[in-house]
Coordinates of C-alpha atoms in Angstrom, one line a residue:
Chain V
X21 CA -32.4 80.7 12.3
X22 CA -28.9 79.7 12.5
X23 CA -27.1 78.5 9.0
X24 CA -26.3 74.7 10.1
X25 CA -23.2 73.2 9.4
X26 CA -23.1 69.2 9.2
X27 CA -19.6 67.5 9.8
X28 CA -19.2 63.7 9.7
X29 CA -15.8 61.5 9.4
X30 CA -14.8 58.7 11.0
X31 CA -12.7 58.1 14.7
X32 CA -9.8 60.7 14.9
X33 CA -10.3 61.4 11.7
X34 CA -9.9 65.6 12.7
X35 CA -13.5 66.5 12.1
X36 CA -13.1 68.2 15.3
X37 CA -10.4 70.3 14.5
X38 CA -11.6 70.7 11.4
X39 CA -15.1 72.6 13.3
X40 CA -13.0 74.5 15.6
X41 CA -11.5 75.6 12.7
X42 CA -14.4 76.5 11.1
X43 CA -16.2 78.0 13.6
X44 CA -13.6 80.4 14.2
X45 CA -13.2 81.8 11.2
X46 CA -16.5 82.3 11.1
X47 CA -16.1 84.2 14.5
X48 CA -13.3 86.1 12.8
X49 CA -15.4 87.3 10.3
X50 CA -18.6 88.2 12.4
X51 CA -16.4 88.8 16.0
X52 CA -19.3 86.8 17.0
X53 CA -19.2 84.6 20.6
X54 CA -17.7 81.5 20.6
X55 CA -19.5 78.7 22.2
X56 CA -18.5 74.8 22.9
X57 CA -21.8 72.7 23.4
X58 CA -19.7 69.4 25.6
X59 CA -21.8 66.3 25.1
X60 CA -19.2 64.2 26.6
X61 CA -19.6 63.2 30.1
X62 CA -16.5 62.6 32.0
X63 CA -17.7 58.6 33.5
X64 CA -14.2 57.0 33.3
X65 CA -10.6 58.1 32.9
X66 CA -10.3 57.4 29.3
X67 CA -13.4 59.8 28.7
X68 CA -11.6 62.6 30.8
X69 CA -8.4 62.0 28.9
X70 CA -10.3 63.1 25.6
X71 CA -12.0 65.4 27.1
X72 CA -8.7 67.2 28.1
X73 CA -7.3 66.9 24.8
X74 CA -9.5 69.0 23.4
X75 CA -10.2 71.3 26.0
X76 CA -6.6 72.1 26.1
X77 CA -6.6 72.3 22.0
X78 CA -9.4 75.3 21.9
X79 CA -7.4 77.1 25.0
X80 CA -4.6 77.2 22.8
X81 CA -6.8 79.0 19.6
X82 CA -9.3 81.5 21.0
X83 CA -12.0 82.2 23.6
X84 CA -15.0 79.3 23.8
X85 CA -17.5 79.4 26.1
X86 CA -17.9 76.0 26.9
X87 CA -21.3 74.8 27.8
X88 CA -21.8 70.7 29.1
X89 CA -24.9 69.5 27.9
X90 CA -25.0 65.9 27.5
X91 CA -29.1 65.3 27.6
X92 CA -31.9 67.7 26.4
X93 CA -29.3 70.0 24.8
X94 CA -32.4 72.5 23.9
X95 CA -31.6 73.7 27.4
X96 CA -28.4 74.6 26.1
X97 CA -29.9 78.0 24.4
X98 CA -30.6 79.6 27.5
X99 CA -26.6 79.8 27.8
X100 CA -25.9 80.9 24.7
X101 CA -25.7 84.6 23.6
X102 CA -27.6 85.8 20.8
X103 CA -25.8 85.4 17.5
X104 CA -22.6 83.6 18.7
X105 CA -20.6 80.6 16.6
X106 CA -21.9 77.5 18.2
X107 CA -20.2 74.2 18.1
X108 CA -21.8 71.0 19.1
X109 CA -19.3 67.8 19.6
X110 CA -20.9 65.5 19.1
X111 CA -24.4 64.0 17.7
X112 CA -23.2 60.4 18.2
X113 CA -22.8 61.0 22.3
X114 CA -25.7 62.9 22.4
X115 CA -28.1 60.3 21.0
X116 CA -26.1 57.2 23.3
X117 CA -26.4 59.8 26.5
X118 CA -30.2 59.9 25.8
X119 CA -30.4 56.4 24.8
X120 CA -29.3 55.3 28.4
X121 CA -31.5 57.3 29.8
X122 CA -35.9 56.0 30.3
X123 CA -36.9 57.3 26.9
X124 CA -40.0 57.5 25.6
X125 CA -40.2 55.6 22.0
X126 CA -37.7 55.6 19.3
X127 CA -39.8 58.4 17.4
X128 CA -40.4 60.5 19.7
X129 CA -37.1 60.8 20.9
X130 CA -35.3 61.2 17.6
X131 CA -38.4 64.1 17.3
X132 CA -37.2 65.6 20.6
X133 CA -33.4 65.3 19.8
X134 CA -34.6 67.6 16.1
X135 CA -36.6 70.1 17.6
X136 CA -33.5 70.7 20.6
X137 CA -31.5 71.5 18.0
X138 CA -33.9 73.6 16.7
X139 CA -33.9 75.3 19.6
X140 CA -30.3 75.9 20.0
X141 CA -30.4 76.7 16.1
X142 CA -33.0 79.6 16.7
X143 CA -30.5 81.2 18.9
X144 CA -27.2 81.2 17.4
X145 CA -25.8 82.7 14.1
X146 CA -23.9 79.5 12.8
X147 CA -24.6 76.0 14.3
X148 CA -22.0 73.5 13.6
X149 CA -22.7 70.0 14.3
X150 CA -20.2 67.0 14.1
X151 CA -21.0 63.4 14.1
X152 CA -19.4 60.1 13.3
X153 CA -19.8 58.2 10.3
X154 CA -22.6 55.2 10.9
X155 CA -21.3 52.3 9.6
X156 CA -19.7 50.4 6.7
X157 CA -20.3 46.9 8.4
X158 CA -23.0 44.7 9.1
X159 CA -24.3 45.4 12.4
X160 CA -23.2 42.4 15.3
X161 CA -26.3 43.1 17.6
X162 CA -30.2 44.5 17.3
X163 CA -29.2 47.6 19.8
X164 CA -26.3 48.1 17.6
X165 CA -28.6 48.6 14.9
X166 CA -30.9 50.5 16.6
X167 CA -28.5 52.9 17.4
X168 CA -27.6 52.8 13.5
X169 CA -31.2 53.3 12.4
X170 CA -31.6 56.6 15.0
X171 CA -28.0 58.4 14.5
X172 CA -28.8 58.1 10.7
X173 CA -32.6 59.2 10.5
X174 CA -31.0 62.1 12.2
X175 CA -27.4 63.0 9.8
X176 CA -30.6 62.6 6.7
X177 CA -32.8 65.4 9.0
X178 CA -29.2 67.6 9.8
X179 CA -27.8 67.3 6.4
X180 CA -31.7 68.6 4.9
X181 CA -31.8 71.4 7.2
X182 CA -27.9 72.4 6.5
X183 CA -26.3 75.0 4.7
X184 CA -23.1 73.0 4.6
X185 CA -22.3 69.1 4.8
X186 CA -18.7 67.7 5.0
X187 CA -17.3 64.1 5.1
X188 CA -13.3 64.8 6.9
X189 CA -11.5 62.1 5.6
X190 CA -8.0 62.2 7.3
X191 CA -8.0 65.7 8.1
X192 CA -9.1 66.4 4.5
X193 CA -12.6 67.8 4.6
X194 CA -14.8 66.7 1.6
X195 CA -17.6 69.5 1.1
X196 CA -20.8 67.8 0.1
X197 CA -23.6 70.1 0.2
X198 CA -23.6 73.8 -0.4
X199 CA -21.3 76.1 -1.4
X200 CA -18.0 77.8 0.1
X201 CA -18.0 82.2 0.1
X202 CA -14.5 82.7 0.7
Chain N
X15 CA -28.8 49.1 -14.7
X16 CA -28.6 51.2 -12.0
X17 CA -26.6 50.4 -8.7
X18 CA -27.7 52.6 -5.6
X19 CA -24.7 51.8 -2.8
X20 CA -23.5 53.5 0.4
X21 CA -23.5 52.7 4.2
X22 CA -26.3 51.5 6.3
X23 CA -29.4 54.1 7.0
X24 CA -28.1 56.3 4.9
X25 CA -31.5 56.9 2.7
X26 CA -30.6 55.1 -0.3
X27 CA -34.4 53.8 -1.2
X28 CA -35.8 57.5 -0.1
X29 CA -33.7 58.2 -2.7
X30 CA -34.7 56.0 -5.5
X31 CA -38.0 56.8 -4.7
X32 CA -37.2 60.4 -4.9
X33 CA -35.6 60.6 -8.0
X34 CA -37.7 57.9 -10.0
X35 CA -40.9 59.4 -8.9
X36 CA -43.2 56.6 -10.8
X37 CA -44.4 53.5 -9.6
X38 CA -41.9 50.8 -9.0
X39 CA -42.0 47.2 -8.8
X40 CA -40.3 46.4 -5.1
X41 CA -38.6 43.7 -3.8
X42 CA -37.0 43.9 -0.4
X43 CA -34.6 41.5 0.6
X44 CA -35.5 43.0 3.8
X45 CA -38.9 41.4 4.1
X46 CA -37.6 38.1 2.2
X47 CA -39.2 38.6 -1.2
X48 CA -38.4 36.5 -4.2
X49 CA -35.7 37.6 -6.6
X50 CA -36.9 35.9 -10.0
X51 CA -36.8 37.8 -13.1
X52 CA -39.6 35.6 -14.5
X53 CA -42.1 37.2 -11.6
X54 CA -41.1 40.7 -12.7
X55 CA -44.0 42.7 -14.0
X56 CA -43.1 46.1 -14.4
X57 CA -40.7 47.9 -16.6
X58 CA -39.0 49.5 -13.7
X59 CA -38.1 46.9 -11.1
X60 CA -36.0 47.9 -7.6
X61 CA -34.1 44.9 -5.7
X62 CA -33.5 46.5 -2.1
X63 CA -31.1 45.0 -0.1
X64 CA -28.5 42.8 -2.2
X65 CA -26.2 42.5 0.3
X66 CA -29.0 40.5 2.4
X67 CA -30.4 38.7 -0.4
X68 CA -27.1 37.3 -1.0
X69 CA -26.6 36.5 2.6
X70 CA -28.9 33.4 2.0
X71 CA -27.0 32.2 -1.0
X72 CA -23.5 31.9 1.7
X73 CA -22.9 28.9 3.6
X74 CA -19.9 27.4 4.8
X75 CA -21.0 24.2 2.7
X76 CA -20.3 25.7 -0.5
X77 CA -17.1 27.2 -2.3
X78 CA -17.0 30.7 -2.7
X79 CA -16.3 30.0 -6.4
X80 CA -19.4 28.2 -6.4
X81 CA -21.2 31.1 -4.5
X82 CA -19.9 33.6 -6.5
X83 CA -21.1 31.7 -9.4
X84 CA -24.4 31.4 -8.5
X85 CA -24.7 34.8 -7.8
X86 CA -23.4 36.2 -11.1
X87 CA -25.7 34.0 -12.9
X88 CA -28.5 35.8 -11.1
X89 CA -26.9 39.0 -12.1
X90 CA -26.6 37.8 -15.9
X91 CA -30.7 36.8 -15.6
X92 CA -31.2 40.3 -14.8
X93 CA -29.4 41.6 -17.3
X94 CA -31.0 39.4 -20.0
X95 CA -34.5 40.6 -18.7
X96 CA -33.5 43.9 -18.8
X97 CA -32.5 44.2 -22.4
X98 CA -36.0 42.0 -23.2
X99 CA -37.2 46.0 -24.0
X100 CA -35.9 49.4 -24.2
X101 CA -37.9 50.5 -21.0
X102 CA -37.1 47.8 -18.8
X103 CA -34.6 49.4 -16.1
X104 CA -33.5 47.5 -12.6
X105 CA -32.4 49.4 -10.2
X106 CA -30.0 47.3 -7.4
X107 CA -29.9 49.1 -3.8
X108 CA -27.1 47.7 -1.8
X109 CA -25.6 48.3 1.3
X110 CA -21.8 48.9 1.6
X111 CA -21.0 46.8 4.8
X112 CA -17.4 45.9 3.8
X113 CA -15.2 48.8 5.1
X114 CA -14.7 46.7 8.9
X115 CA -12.4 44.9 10.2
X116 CA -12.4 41.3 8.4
X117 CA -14.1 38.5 10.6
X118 CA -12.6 35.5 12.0
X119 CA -15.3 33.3 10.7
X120 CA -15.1 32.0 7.5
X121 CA -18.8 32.5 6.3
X122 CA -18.7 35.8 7.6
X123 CA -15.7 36.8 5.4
X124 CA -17.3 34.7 2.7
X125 CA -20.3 36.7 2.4
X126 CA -18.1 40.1 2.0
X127 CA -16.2 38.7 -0.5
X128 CA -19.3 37.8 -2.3
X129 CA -21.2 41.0 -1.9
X130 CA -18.1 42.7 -3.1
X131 CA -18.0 40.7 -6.1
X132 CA -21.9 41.1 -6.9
X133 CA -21.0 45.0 -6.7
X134 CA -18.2 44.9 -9.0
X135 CA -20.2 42.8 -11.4
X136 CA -23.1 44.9 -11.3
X137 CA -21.1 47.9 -11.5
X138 CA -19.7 46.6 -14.4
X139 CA -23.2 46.3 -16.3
X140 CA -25.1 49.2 -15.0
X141 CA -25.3 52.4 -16.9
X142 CA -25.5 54.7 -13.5
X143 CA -24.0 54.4 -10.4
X144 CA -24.5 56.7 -7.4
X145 CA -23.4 56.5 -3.9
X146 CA -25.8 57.8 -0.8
X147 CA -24.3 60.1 1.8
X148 CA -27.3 61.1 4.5
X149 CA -30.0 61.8 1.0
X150 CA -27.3 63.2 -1.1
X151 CA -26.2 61.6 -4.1
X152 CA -22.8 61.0 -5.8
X153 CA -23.1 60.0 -9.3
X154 CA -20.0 58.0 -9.9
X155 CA -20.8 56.7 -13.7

């Protein structure tokens, strides 16, 4: 089983630098595989933009393996050697790509969503996983809050089951659970 | 006192639960329960969900002097209850919804402004203050 690694921080606020970071480091240390779990699905131009951005930002630092998974990401394992560096961007598209999609109840996908990344977590020697923060506003609509409810059922589950939690705060990560082994 | 803050679904009563680990008297603002001191029974007594509770105190046909008055005095009855006896403990749980963008409408900035306030006021009383981040706590007095 993987050591998780939890990383949460608002819009732009570098937590996905921060991971890249972080996972290679780790590779560094281990010369394990490095690989790119893609959530993002490329529907409109701004999307791809993004999605460019970052591809081209990891091209410039070292070898990823990216692998596009934006539903059942437990299918993910199968392309992911044993005992790489995995990095999944991000919990927040994950959960809103399998929220548009016929679902079965709230449970049971939030169920199905923890025992994917269990899967993927079997596999892998580190598993970071970055999300967005959920809110610090009322919510405006029921879905909204919906959406609230599920994304942070899961950060409680992630942030149990991991080794390491950080909060980036404008670039500056915040370690909140566990311990850094320099 | 105790105030129990931190965004939305973050597990802040799993936590209370958690770390009290004795029966507590609940009242949910969630589920529209009454907020009296006199109706309290127990010696440790949660409020969950100030920032709703004082949603129903905010309308646009009151000052937010007045509002903010009427909600202290609430605070004040709590705090007179409390020190009643030595055991007597109440535990506020509130959600921190006032890191967005400020609303147009007036009672919607209204009842920031007055949640705000209740937490500084509470703050200002309680003996312990933690903050929830997805189960884990910050104690922050």
């Amino acid at each position: 089983m993987a050591d998780i690694i939890f990383i949460s921080g608002g819009v732009r606020s570098g937590k996905s630098s921060f991971a890249e970071k972080l996972a290679t480091s780790h590779a560094e240390r281990e010369t394990n595989s490095l690989y790119y779990i893609a959530c993002g699905e490329p529907v409109d131009e701004e999307m791809k933009e993004r999605i460019a951005q970052h591809r081209y930002d990891r091209s410039k630092a070292s070898s990823w393996t990216t692998v596009e998974c934006p539903v059942n990401v437990g299918s993910a394992a199968k392309r992911i050697g044993q005992g790489g560096i995995v990095l999944l961007d991000c919990l927040t598209t994950l959960l809103s790509n399998e929220l548009f999609k016929q679902i079965e109840s709230y449970e049971a996908l939030i169920d199905r969503i923890k025992c994917d990344l269990s899967i993927v977590a079997e596999k892998c020697d580190v598993l970071i996983i970055v999300s967005n923060e959920v809110s610090f506003e009322p919510f405006d609509t029921p879905l909204v809050k919906t959406y609230g409810k599920l994304l942070g059922s899961l950060h409680q589950w992630v942030v149990e089951q991991a080794r390491e939690a950080y909060l980036v705060e404008a670039s500056i990560p915040i370690l909140m659970k566990g311990e850094v082994i320099e | 006192m105790h105030v129990v803050t931190g965004g939305a679904f973050n597990g802040k009563s799993k936590w209370v639960r958690d770390y009290y680990g004795v029966p507590l008297e609940w009242y949910s603002a969630y589920d529209g329960t009454s907020w009296d001191e006199k109706s309290f029974k127990k010696d440790v007594v949660v409020l969950e969900g100030l920032e709703e509770w004082i949603k129903t105190l905010v309308s646009d046909q009151k000052s937010l002097k007045e509002t903010r008055r009427a909600v202290r005095s609430y605070i004040e009855a709590w705090s007179a209850w409390e020190s009643g006896r030595d055991e007597r403990t109440i535990i506020v749980i509130g959600t921190d919804i006032m890191k967005g963008i400020v609303p147009l409408e007036k009672e919607k900035r209204m009842w920031r402004d007055v949640v705000g306030w209740a937490y500084q006021d509470l703050v200002s009383l309680a003996e312990r203050v933690d903050v929830i981040w997805y189960g884990l706590n910050q104690q922050l007095k």
